[in-house]
Coordinates of C-alpha atoms in Angstrom, one line a residue:
Chain A
M15 CA 34.8 138.7 70.3
S16 CA 31.1 139.7 71.1
E17 CA 28.4 138.5 69.1
P18 CA 27.3 140.6 66.5
I19 CA 23.5 142.8 66.1
Y20 CA 21.7 142.2 62.9
V21 CA 19.8 145.0 61.2
V22 CA 16.9 143.7 59.7
G23 CA 13.6 144.8 57.8
H24 CA 10.4 142.9 57.0
Q25 CA 9.4 139.8 55.5
Q26 CA 9.4 140.1 51.4
P27 CA 11.5 142.2 51.9
D28 CA 11.2 145.5 49.5
T29 CA 13.9 148.3 48.5
D30 CA 13.3 150.6 51.4
T31 CA 13.5 147.9 54.2
I32 CA 16.9 146.0 52.4
C33 CA 18.6 149.6 52.1
S34 CA 17.9 150.8 55.5
A35 CA 20.0 147.7 56.7
L36 CA 22.4 148.7 54.6
A37 CA 22.7 152.2 55.5
Y38 CA 21.8 151.8 59.4
A39 CA 24.5 149.0 59.6
R40 CA 27.0 151.3 58.2
L41 CA 26.3 154.0 60.5
R42 CA 26.3 152.2 63.6
K43 CA 30.3 150.1 62.3
N44 CA 31.3 153.7 61.6
K45 CA 31.0 153.1 65.8
S46 CA 33.0 150.6 65.6
E47 CA 30.3 148.1 67.2
D48 CA 29.6 144.5 65.1
V49 CA 26.8 145.0 63.4
V50 CA 25.5 143.0 60.5
P51 CA 22.9 144.1 57.5
A52 CA 20.8 141.6 56.9
R53 CA 17.3 140.2 55.3
A54 CA 14.3 138.0 56.0
G55 CA 13.7 136.6 52.7
A56 CA 14.6 136.9 49.0
L57 CA 15.3 140.2 47.1
N58 CA 12.6 141.4 44.6
P59 CA 14.2 142.2 41.2
E60 CA 14.1 146.4 41.9
T61 CA 15.6 145.5 44.8
Q62 CA 18.3 143.8 42.6
F63 CA 18.5 146.8 40.4
V64 CA 19.4 148.8 43.3
L65 CA 22.2 146.6 44.8
D66 CA 23.7 146.3 41.3
R67 CA 23.3 150.1 40.2
W68 CA 25.2 151.3 43.6
D69 CA 27.8 147.9 44.0
A70 CA 26.2 147.4 47.2
E71 CA 26.3 144.1 49.1
V72 CA 23.9 141.5 49.1
P73 CA 22.8 141.9 52.9
L74 CA 23.0 138.0 55.2
L75 CA 19.9 136.4 55.1
L76 CA 18.7 135.4 58.6
D77 CA 16.6 132.5 58.5
D78 CA 16.1 131.9 62.4
A79 CA 16.4 134.6 64.5
A80 CA 15.7 133.5 67.6
D81 CA 18.8 134.1 70.5
E82 CA 20.3 137.1 68.0
Q83 CA 20.0 140.5 69.2
L84 CA 18.5 142.4 66.1
I85 CA 18.2 145.9 65.2
L86 CA 14.5 146.1 63.2
V87 CA 14.0 148.8 60.5
D88 CA 11.4 149.4 58.3
H89 CA 8.9 147.0 60.5
N90 CA 7.5 146.7 64.1
E91 CA 5.3 144.3 64.1
Y92 CA 5.6 140.2 65.1
S93 CA 3.5 139.3 62.1
Q94 CA 6.1 140.8 59.9
T95 CA 9.5 139.4 61.5
V96 CA 11.8 137.4 60.9
T97 CA 11.5 133.2 62.4
G98 CA 12.1 133.3 65.9
T99 CA 12.1 137.4 66.3
E100 CA 9.6 136.3 69.5
H101 CA 13.1 134.7 70.8
A102 CA 16.0 137.4 70.2
E103 CA 16.7 140.5 71.6
I104 CA 15.3 143.8 69.9
V105 CA 18.0 146.3 70.9
E106 CA 16.6 148.9 68.5
I107 CA 13.4 149.9 66.4
I108 CA 13.7 152.4 63.6
D109 CA 10.9 152.7 61.8
H110 CA 7.6 154.6 60.3
H111 CA 4.7 152.5 60.3
R112 CA 2.2 152.3 62.8
I113 CA 2.8 151.0 66.0
G114 CA 2.6 147.5 66.2
D115 CA 2.8 144.6 68.5
I116 CA 6.2 144.2 69.7
E117 CA 7.3 145.4 73.7
T118 CA 10.7 144.8 75.1
S119 CA 11.8 144.3 79.0
E120 CA 14.4 147.1 78.9
P121 CA 14.3 150.4 77.5
I122 CA 15.2 150.8 73.8
L123 CA 15.7 153.4 71.5
F124 CA 12.5 153.1 69.3
R125 CA 12.3 155.8 67.0
N126 CA 9.1 156.0 64.6
E127 CA 8.2 159.1 62.3
P128 CA 5.4 159.1 60.0
V129 CA 7.4 159.8 56.7
G130 CA 7.7 158.2 53.4
S131 CA 10.3 155.8 54.1
T132 CA 12.6 154.6 56.5
A133 CA 15.2 156.1 54.8
T134 CA 14.2 159.3 55.4
I135 CA 14.9 158.7 59.0
L136 CA 17.9 157.1 58.8
T137 CA 19.3 160.0 56.6
Q138 CA 18.6 162.0 59.6
L139 CA 20.1 159.4 62.0
F140 CA 23.3 160.2 60.2
D141 CA 23.4 163.6 60.4
D142 CA 22.6 163.9 64.2
A143 CA 25.5 161.3 64.6
N144 CA 27.9 163.9 62.2
E145 CA 28.4 161.4 59.9
T146 CA 29.0 162.0 56.1
I147 CA 26.9 160.1 53.7
T148 CA 29.1 158.9 51.0
T149 CA 28.1 158.8 47.0
Q150 CA 26.8 154.7 47.6
T151 CA 25.2 155.2 50.6
A152 CA 23.7 158.4 49.5
G153 CA 22.2 156.0 46.3
L154 CA 20.7 153.3 48.7
L155 CA 19.1 155.7 50.9
L156 CA 17.9 157.8 48.0
S157 CA 16.3 154.3 46.5
G158 CA 14.8 153.5 49.7
I159 CA 12.7 156.3 49.6
L160 CA 11.8 156.8 45.6
S161 CA 10.8 153.4 46.1
D162 CA 8.8 153.8 49.1
T163 CA 6.9 156.6 48.0
V164 CA 6.9 156.1 44.1
V165 CA 8.7 158.6 43.5
L166 CA 7.5 160.9 46.2
R167 CA 3.8 160.7 44.7
S168 CA 2.2 158.6 47.0
P169 CA 0.1 160.2 50.1
T170 CA 2.3 159.3 52.3
T171 CA 5.5 161.7 50.9
T172 CA 6.5 164.5 53.8
D173 CA 7.9 167.5 52.5
R174 CA 10.8 165.7 54.7
D175 CA 11.0 163.1 52.2
R176 CA 11.2 166.0 49.6
T177 CA 13.8 168.0 50.7
V178 CA 15.7 164.7 51.8
A179 CA 15.6 163.1 48.8
G180 CA 16.8 166.3 46.9
R181 CA 19.6 166.6 48.9
L182 CA 20.6 163.1 48.8
A183 CA 19.7 162.8 45.0
D184 CA 23.2 165.6 44.7
I185 CA 25.2 163.6 46.8
A186 CA 24.7 160.3 44.6
G187 CA 25.1 162.7 41.3
V188 CA 21.8 161.5 39.9
D189 CA 18.6 163.2 38.9
Y190 CA 15.8 161.7 41.2
E191 CA 12.9 161.9 38.2
T192 CA 15.1 159.9 35.5
Y193 CA 16.8 157.3 38.4
G194 CA 13.1 156.9 39.7
K195 CA 11.6 156.2 36.5
D196 CA 14.1 153.4 36.1
L197 CA 13.3 151.9 39.6
L198 CA 9.8 152.5 38.7
S199 CA 10.1 150.1 35.5
Q200 CA 12.0 147.5 37.3
K201 CA 8.9 147.5 39.9
S202 CA 6.4 146.6 37.1
K203 CA 8.7 143.8 35.8
I204 CA 5.8 141.1 37.1
G205 CA 5.1 140.0 33.8
E206 CA 7.8 137.5 34.4
K207 CA 6.5 136.0 37.6
S208 CA 3.8 133.2 38.4
P209 CA 0.8 134.1 39.3
R210 CA 1.7 133.2 43.0
E211 CA 4.9 134.8 42.8
M212 CA 2.9 138.0 41.4
V213 CA 0.4 138.1 44.9
L214 CA 2.8 137.6 47.4
S215 CA 5.8 139.5 45.9
D216 CA 4.9 142.5 48.2
F217 CA 3.2 141.1 50.7
K218 CA 1.7 141.7 54.6
E219 CA 0.3 140.3 57.2
F220 CA -1.3 141.8 59.7
D221 CA -3.7 140.4 62.9
F222 CA -6.7 142.4 63.4
D223 CA -8.4 141.6 66.4
A224 CA -7.6 137.6 66.2
H225 CA -8.3 137.7 62.7
Q226 CA -5.4 136.8 60.3
V227 CA -5.5 139.1 56.8
G228 CA -3.3 138.9 54.2
I229 CA -2.7 142.6 52.6
G230 CA -0.4 141.9 48.9
Q231 CA 0.5 145.2 46.7
I232 CA 0.9 144.9 43.4
E233 CA 2.5 148.6 41.7
T234 CA 2.7 148.6 38.4
V235 CA 2.4 151.0 35.0
E236 CA 0.9 148.6 33.5
P237 CA -2.1 146.8 35.9
S238 CA -3.2 145.1 32.5
V239 CA -0.7 142.9 32.9
V240 CA -2.4 141.7 36.0
L241 CA -5.8 141.7 35.8
G242 CA -5.6 140.4 32.3
Q243 CA -4.9 137.3 33.9
Q244 CA -7.7 138.2 36.6
E245 CA -8.7 134.2 36.8
T246 CA -5.5 132.4 37.3
V247 CA -4.3 135.6 40.2
L248 CA -7.6 134.8 41.9
E249 CA -6.9 130.9 42.1
A250 CA -3.3 132.0 43.5
M251 CA -4.9 133.9 46.0
D252 CA -7.5 131.6 46.9
D253 CA -4.7 128.6 47.6
V254 CA -2.7 131.2 49.6
A255 CA -6.1 132.4 51.8
T256 CA -7.1 128.8 52.3
E257 CA -3.6 127.1 53.3
R258 CA -2.8 130.2 55.6
D259 CA -6.6 130.1 56.9
Y260 CA -6.6 134.0 56.4
A261 CA -9.9 135.7 56.7
V262 CA -9.5 137.5 53.7
F263 CA -6.7 138.3 51.4
L264 CA -6.5 141.4 49.9
L265 CA -4.6 142.5 46.8
L266 CA -4.0 145.9 45.4
V267 CA -3.3 146.4 41.6
T268 CA -1.8 149.7 42.3
D269 CA -1.5 151.9 38.8
L270 CA 1.7 154.3 39.2
L271 CA 0.5 156.5 36.5
E272 CA -3.5 156.7 37.0
E273 CA -2.7 157.2 40.7
D274 CA -5.7 154.4 41.8
S275 CA -6.1 150.7 42.5
T276 CA -8.1 147.7 41.6
A277 CA -8.6 145.4 44.8
L278 CA -9.0 141.7 44.2
V279 CA -10.5 139.8 47.3
A280 CA -10.1 136.1 48.6
G281 CA -11.2 134.3 51.7
P282 CA -14.2 134.2 53.6
E283 CA -14.8 137.6 55.3
I284 CA -15.1 139.9 52.7
D285 CA -18.2 142.1 54.6
P286 CA -15.5 144.2 56.8
I287 CA -13.3 145.1 53.9
E288 CA -16.6 146.3 51.9
E289 CA -17.2 147.9 55.1
G290 CA -13.4 149.1 55.6
L291 CA -12.7 150.5 52.3
D292 CA -16.8 151.7 51.8
T293 CA -16.3 150.0 48.2
T294 CA -18.2 146.8 47.1
F295 CA -17.2 143.5 45.4
T296 CA -18.4 142.3 42.4
D297 CA -16.6 139.2 41.4
Q298 CA -14.1 139.4 44.0
E299 CA -12.9 142.7 42.5
S300 CA -13.7 146.3 43.4
F301 CA -11.8 149.4 41.9
L302 CA -10.8 152.1 44.6
P303 CA -10.3 155.9 42.8
G304 CA -7.1 157.5 44.7
V305 CA -6.0 154.5 46.3
M306 CA -2.1 154.1 46.4
S307 CA -0.9 153.6 50.1
R308 CA -1.8 149.9 51.8
K309 CA -0.2 151.7 55.1
K310 CA -2.3 154.6 54.7
Q311 CA -5.4 154.3 52.9
V312 CA -6.0 150.7 53.5
V313 CA -4.8 149.1 56.7
P314 CA -6.1 151.9 59.4
F315 CA -9.5 151.5 58.3
L316 CA -9.6 147.3 57.9
E317 CA -8.3 147.4 61.1
E318 CA -11.2 149.8 62.6
A319 CA -13.7 147.5 60.7
F320 CA -12.4 144.1 62.3
N321 CA -12.4 145.9 65.4
S322 CA -15.7 146.8 65.5
T323 CA -17.1 143.9 63.7
G324 CA -15.6 141.4 67.0
P325 CA -13.8 138.0 66.3
Chain B
M12 CA -11.4 176.0 66.3
S13 CA -10.0 172.3 66.3
E14 CA -10.2 169.9 69.3
P15 CA -6.9 170.2 71.7
I16 CA -4.5 167.9 71.9
Y17 CA -3.6 166.8 75.6
V18 CA 0.0 166.3 76.7
V19 CA -0.2 163.6 79.3
G20 CA 2.5 161.8 81.6
H21 CA 1.4 158.5 83.9
Q22 CA -0.8 158.0 86.4
Q23 CA 0.7 159.0 90.2
P24 CA 2.6 161.6 88.4
D25 CA 6.3 162.7 89.2
T26 CA 8.4 165.2 88.2
D27 CA 9.5 164.1 85.3
T28 CA 5.9 163.5 84.2
I29 CA 4.6 166.7 84.9
C30 CA 7.5 169.0 83.2
S31 CA 7.6 167.0 80.1
A32 CA 3.8 167.7 79.7
L33 CA 4.6 171.9 80.6
A34 CA 7.0 171.4 78.3
Y35 CA 6.4 169.8 75.0
A36 CA 3.1 171.7 75.3
R37 CA 5.2 174.6 74.9
L38 CA 7.8 173.2 71.9
R39 CA 4.6 172.3 70.1
K40 CA 2.2 175.4 71.1
N41 CA 5.4 177.5 69.6
K42 CA 4.0 175.8 66.1
S43 CA 1.2 177.1 66.8
E44 CA -1.1 173.7 67.4
D45 CA -3.8 173.8 70.1
V46 CA -1.8 171.7 72.6
V47 CA -3.0 171.7 76.0
P48 CA -0.3 169.8 79.1
A49 CA -2.4 167.9 81.3
R50 CA -2.1 165.1 84.3
A51 CA -3.5 161.9 85.3
G52 CA -3.8 162.8 89.0
A53 CA -2.5 164.5 92.2
L54 CA 1.3 166.6 92.4
N55 CA 3.6 165.0 94.9
P56 CA 5.4 167.6 97.2
E57 CA 8.8 167.5 95.2
T58 CA 6.4 168.5 91.9
Q59 CA 4.8 170.6 93.9
F60 CA 7.7 172.4 95.3
V61 CA 9.0 172.6 91.3
L62 CA 6.3 174.5 90.0
D63 CA 6.2 177.1 92.6
R64 CA 9.9 177.3 92.7
W65 CA 9.6 178.3 88.5
D66 CA 6.6 179.8 88.6
A67 CA 5.0 177.4 86.3
E68 CA 1.0 176.7 86.0
V69 CA -0.6 173.3 87.4
P70 CA -1.6 171.0 84.2
L71 CA -5.0 170.4 83.8
L72 CA -6.7 167.3 85.9
L73 CA -7.6 164.5 82.9
D74 CA -10.2 162.7 84.6
D75 CA -11.0 160.6 81.0
A76 CA -9.2 160.8 78.2
A77 CA -11.9 158.7 76.0
D78 CA -12.2 160.6 72.3
E79 CA -9.7 163.0 73.2
Q80 CA -6.3 163.7 71.0
L81 CA -3.6 162.5 73.5
I82 CA 0.7 162.8 73.4
L83 CA 1.9 160.5 75.9
V84 CA 4.8 161.8 77.5
D85 CA 7.1 159.5 80.0
H86 CA 5.0 156.2 79.7
N87 CA 3.7 153.8 77.0
E88 CA 1.7 151.0 78.7
Y89 CA -2.4 151.1 79.0
S90 CA -1.7 150.0 82.7
Q91 CA -0.4 153.8 83.5
T92 CA -2.5 155.8 81.2
V93 CA -5.2 158.1 82.4
T94 CA -8.2 156.5 82.2
G95 CA -10.0 156.3 78.7
T96 CA -6.8 156.1 77.0
E97 CA -7.7 153.1 75.3
H98 CA -10.9 154.6 73.6
A99 CA -8.6 157.9 72.8
E100 CA -6.3 158.9 69.9
I101 CA -2.4 158.7 70.7
V102 CA -0.8 160.9 68.2
E103 CA 2.5 161.0 69.5
I104 CA 4.4 159.2 72.3
I105 CA 8.0 160.9 73.6
D106 CA 9.3 157.9 76.6
H107 CA 12.3 156.7 78.0
H108 CA 10.9 153.8 79.2
R109 CA 10.8 149.4 77.9
I110 CA 8.3 149.2 74.8
G111 CA 5.1 148.6 75.8
D112 CA 1.5 147.1 74.3
I113 CA 0.3 150.4 72.6
E114 CA -1.0 150.0 69.1
T115 CA -2.1 152.4 66.5
S116 CA -3.5 152.4 63.3
E117 CA -2.0 154.8 61.4
P118 CA 1.9 155.9 61.7
I119 CA 3.0 158.4 64.3
L120 CA 6.1 159.6 66.0
F121 CA 6.9 157.6 68.8
R122 CA 10.5 158.6 70.2
N123 CA 11.7 156.8 73.0
E124 CA 15.3 156.7 74.4
P125 CA 17.5 154.8 76.7
V126 CA 18.2 157.9 78.6
G127 CA 17.5 158.8 82.0
S128 CA 14.2 161.2 82.1
T129 CA 11.9 161.9 79.5
A130 CA 13.2 165.9 80.1
T131 CA 15.9 164.9 78.3
I132 CA 14.6 163.5 75.1
L133 CA 12.9 167.0 75.1
T134 CA 15.7 169.4 75.4
Q135 CA 17.1 167.6 71.9
L136 CA 13.7 168.1 70.6
F137 CA 13.9 171.7 71.6
D138 CA 17.1 172.0 69.7
D139 CA 16.1 170.1 67.1
A140 CA 13.4 172.2 66.4
N141 CA 15.8 175.2 66.6
E142 CA 13.0 176.8 69.7
T143 CA 15.1 178.6 72.7
I144 CA 14.9 177.7 75.8
T145 CA 13.5 179.8 78.2
T146 CA 14.7 180.2 82.0
Q147 CA 11.9 178.7 83.5
T148 CA 11.7 175.5 80.6
A149 CA 15.2 175.3 81.7
G150 CA 14.4 174.8 85.4
L151 CA 11.2 172.8 84.5
L152 CA 13.5 170.5 82.2
L153 CA 16.7 170.4 84.8
S154 CA 13.8 169.0 87.7
G155 CA 12.7 166.6 85.1
I156 CA 16.3 165.1 84.6
L157 CA 17.5 165.5 88.7
S158 CA 14.7 163.6 89.9
D159 CA 14.1 160.7 87.6
T160 CA 18.0 160.2 87.8
V161 CA 18.4 161.1 91.9
V162 CA 20.8 163.8 91.0
L163 CA 22.4 162.2 88.3
R164 CA 23.2 159.3 90.7
S165 CA 21.0 156.4 89.9
P166 CA 22.0 153.9 87.3
T167 CA 20.2 155.0 84.5
T168 CA 22.1 158.2 84.4
T169 CA 23.7 158.3 80.6
D170 CA 26.3 160.7 79.7
R171 CA 23.7 162.9 77.7
D172 CA 21.6 163.2 80.8
R173 CA 24.8 164.9 82.5
T174 CA 25.6 167.1 79.5
V175 CA 22.1 168.1 79.0
A176 CA 21.2 168.9 83.0
G177 CA 24.7 171.3 82.9
R178 CA 23.3 173.1 80.3
L179 CA 20.3 173.5 81.5
A180 CA 21.5 174.4 84.8
D181 CA 23.0 177.0 82.9
I182 CA 20.2 178.1 81.4
A183 CA 18.3 178.3 84.4
G184 CA 20.9 179.9 86.7
V185 CA 21.1 177.2 89.1
D186 CA 23.8 175.0 90.5
Y187 CA 22.5 171.6 89.9
E188 CA 24.1 169.9 93.0
T189 CA 22.6 172.6 95.3
Y190 CA 19.2 172.8 93.4
G191 CA 19.3 168.8 93.4
K192 CA 19.4 168.7 97.3
D193 CA 16.5 170.9 97.6
L194 CA 14.5 168.7 95.5
L195 CA 15.6 165.3 96.8
S196 CA 14.8 167.1 100.4
Q197 CA 10.9 167.5 99.5
K198 CA 11.2 163.9 98.1
S199 CA 11.6 162.9 101.5
K200 CA 9.1 164.6 103.1
I201 CA 7.1 161.1 103.3
G202 CA 6.9 161.2 107.5
E203 CA 3.8 163.4 107.1
K204 CA 2.2 160.9 104.9
S205 CA -0.4 158.4 106.3
P206 CA 1.2 154.7 105.1
R207 CA -1.4 154.2 102.5
E208 CA -0.4 157.5 100.9
M209 CA 3.0 156.3 101.3
V210 CA 3.2 153.4 99.6
L211 CA 1.2 154.8 96.8
S212 CA 3.0 158.2 96.1
D213 CA 5.2 156.4 93.4
F214 CA 3.3 153.6 92.2
K215 CA 3.1 151.6 88.6
E216 CA 0.9 149.1 87.6
F217 CA 2.4 146.1 85.0
D218 CA 0.7 143.6 83.2
F219 CA 3.3 140.7 83.3
D220 CA 2.3 137.4 81.1
A221 CA -1.4 138.0 83.1
H222 CA -0.6 139.1 86.3
Q223 CA -1.1 142.1 87.6
V224 CA 1.7 143.4 89.6
G225 CA 1.7 146.7 91.4
I226 CA 5.3 148.1 92.0
G227 CA 5.6 150.8 94.3
Q228 CA 8.9 153.2 95.2
I229 CA 9.5 155.7 97.7
E230 CA 13.3 157.5 97.8
T231 CA 14.0 159.3 100.6
V232 CA 17.5 159.5 102.6
E233 CA 15.8 158.2 105.7
P234 CA 14.4 155.4 105.0
S235 CA 14.5 154.6 108.8
V236 CA 10.9 157.3 108.7
V237 CA 8.7 153.9 106.8
L238 CA 10.7 150.9 107.8
G239 CA 9.3 152.2 111.8
Q240 CA 6.4 151.5 110.8
Q241 CA 6.9 148.6 108.9
E242 CA 3.6 147.0 110.1
T243 CA 1.5 149.0 109.3
V244 CA 3.2 149.9 105.9
L245 CA 2.8 146.0 105.3
E246 CA -0.7 146.4 106.1
A247 CA -1.8 148.9 104.0
M248 CA 0.1 147.4 101.3
D249 CA -1.8 144.0 101.8
D250 CA -5.1 146.0 102.0
V251 CA -4.2 147.4 98.1
A252 CA -2.9 144.1 96.6
T253 CA -6.7 142.4 98.0
E254 CA -8.9 145.3 96.9
R255 CA -6.8 145.1 93.3
D256 CA -5.8 141.6 93.3
Y257 CA -2.4 141.7 92.5
A258 CA -0.3 139.0 92.2
V259 CA 1.7 140.7 94.1
F260 CA 3.1 144.0 95.2
L261 CA 6.7 144.9 96.1
L262 CA 7.4 148.6 97.8
L263 CA 11.0 149.4 97.6
V264 CA 12.4 151.8 99.8
T265 CA 15.4 153.1 98.4
D266 CA 18.3 154.6 100.6
L267 CA 19.4 157.8 98.3
L268 CA 22.7 158.3 100.3
E269 CA 23.6 154.8 100.8
E270 CA 22.4 153.7 97.2
D271 CA 20.8 150.8 98.2
S272 CA 17.0 149.3 98.5
T273 CA 14.9 147.4 101.3
A274 CA 12.0 145.4 99.5
L275 CA 8.9 144.9 101.3
V276 CA 6.3 142.6 99.4
A277 CA 2.7 141.5 99.8
G278 CA 0.1 139.5 97.9
P279 CA 0.0 136.0 96.8
E280 CA 2.5 135.5 94.2
I281 CA 6.1 136.1 96.2
D282 CA 8.0 132.9 94.3
P283 CA 8.5 134.9 90.9
I284 CA 9.8 138.1 93.1
E285 CA 12.5 136.1 94.8
E286 CA 13.5 134.2 91.5
G287 CA 13.3 137.7 89.5
L288 CA 15.5 139.5 92.2
D289 CA 17.5 136.7 93.2
T290 CA 16.8 136.9 96.9
T291 CA 14.6 135.4 99.7
F292 CA 11.9 137.3 101.8
T293 CA 11.9 137.2 105.8
D294 CA 8.6 138.6 107.2
Q295 CA 7.8 140.1 103.8
E296 CA 11.2 141.9 104.1
S297 CA 14.3 141.5 101.8
F298 CA 17.7 143.7 101.4
L299 CA 18.4 144.9 97.6
P300 CA 22.2 145.7 98.0
G301 CA 23.1 148.6 94.9
V302 CA 19.2 148.5 93.9
M303 CA 18.2 152.2 93.0
S304 CA 16.1 151.6 89.5
R305 CA 12.9 150.2 89.1
K306 CA 12.5 150.3 85.9
K307 CA 16.5 148.9 84.9
Q308 CA 17.7 147.1 88.2
V309 CA 13.7 145.2 88.9
V310 CA 11.1 145.2 85.9
P311 CA 13.0 143.8 83.4
F312 CA 14.1 140.7 85.9
L313 CA 10.2 140.4 87.1
E314 CA 9.1 140.3 84.3
E315 CA 10.8 137.3 83.0
A316 CA 10.4 135.8 86.0
F317 CA 6.5 135.8 85.4
N318 CA 7.2 134.7 81.7
S319 CA 9.1 131.3 82.9
T320 CA 6.6 131.1 85.3
G321 CA 3.5 131.2 82.7
P322 CA -0.3 132.1 83.7

């Protein structure tokens, strides 16, 4: 029996990462390969809701990937991988983000496409392989798309995401607007968390020209739940920035209904953030009209600002 | 009128790189985009033969890519790109090599597949877009596959390459074995070159853990043409290694009929080469039975050997 290949998404897993790991492991298993879906951390409440709704298994928790064979889904930079990935063999990557710092010795399949979710690309891969998409797999893939695109409202949404979501909703037997609202309400269940859990619940770490930068995002229909306890939230952010020696920790509190964000900031290097986002922070806070996407409306501009600043 | 997007392959362009640039520019132009095929250097005799045979235009020579928009084909590491690419915007990558060091700020299409040629992937992209492949485009794509896979004999060859080559040969109206032999005979026209031209004719530069390593390959049905003038060939290699401050310059003289290679080596760091290829050099020469592919049978092992050596 050969060693298994783990399909694993990014740290602080979200619904697209978990559902993509499950769906792609299925596709590969259909070719009778020993492929196991895995995850890099705890499930968030939205993802738990999705797995319950579609009666799907929880992927295996992968603590240390050293010496394993990995298929990365929904990420392609080391700062977001499971511990030990530097010493693992990466055999494939399926993603929809910027191209990161992963290098391989041998040619591998790396399929990165500028669409709203990894689940959108995976649906294409099922089609390319002439594999039937079951009701359950359709439910998982649809959840990945709707979660990552905020029910097809985020500026990252493409026509392909819309077409694929419609088709998957038909197979899954749900109305995607209604089901999407159920998802969003789960995403908004943040009032039950501690401030530290809140700011780290959807969190990514970047290395911009040797500056470590943390960028969290809270997508909610009730931003007042977060902003009403701003002082303790900023304390939690200050603690994280200090512990992890971040140049800066940026938190986007995104209002899903108004389609804009309030940014909070902690750590020493606020200047590149102000420059990159063309804004000014007062008391560590700034309002960003129209900003909904960390990936498209924030990360590229911060990277550019840090690069022009120098280390 | 918007700025054009250049489709460009690697330095020391070979037939797959040039034909891929031509074919992909055509596919994108069919969607009425301003996409221009380009090249990073002079055509080799085989590629010139191919363009004459199919009456295709010579891609534009791109001297400096700074501030341009680029689609990279057939490579994905900075050491192989046209000058100025560090300051260009890379908008897409289509390739079949190891994953290199290119990072982007925004999500882009990056389609890397472990097949024998970039032309194989491009044929798929024509199909995905429901675009007809003309006789001329089929001839160019077929040339890319046959050249990179040594007429489907290299260990990099996959079943997909075979299937695609058969289909393209039908469209192009040629027998691929006969046409392939014509190509190989062009590849072998090396006796007319100076030793320096010879060792640099199919040449790639790598950065292995901060060691600059040059790896050239001469694929020929008459290795004696090269090995018969070994002394002057080694002198040319020594000169290049010194001028460019290489840790090592490895030249593979690959016998296309016997399907093995003779390796020549110049520069100070021969130990990692011996370790990586599990061989011993005598008078800067070593025989490598069964070795035909730089990409698959040489590069990964040298990278590993240099990584374990340290800088």
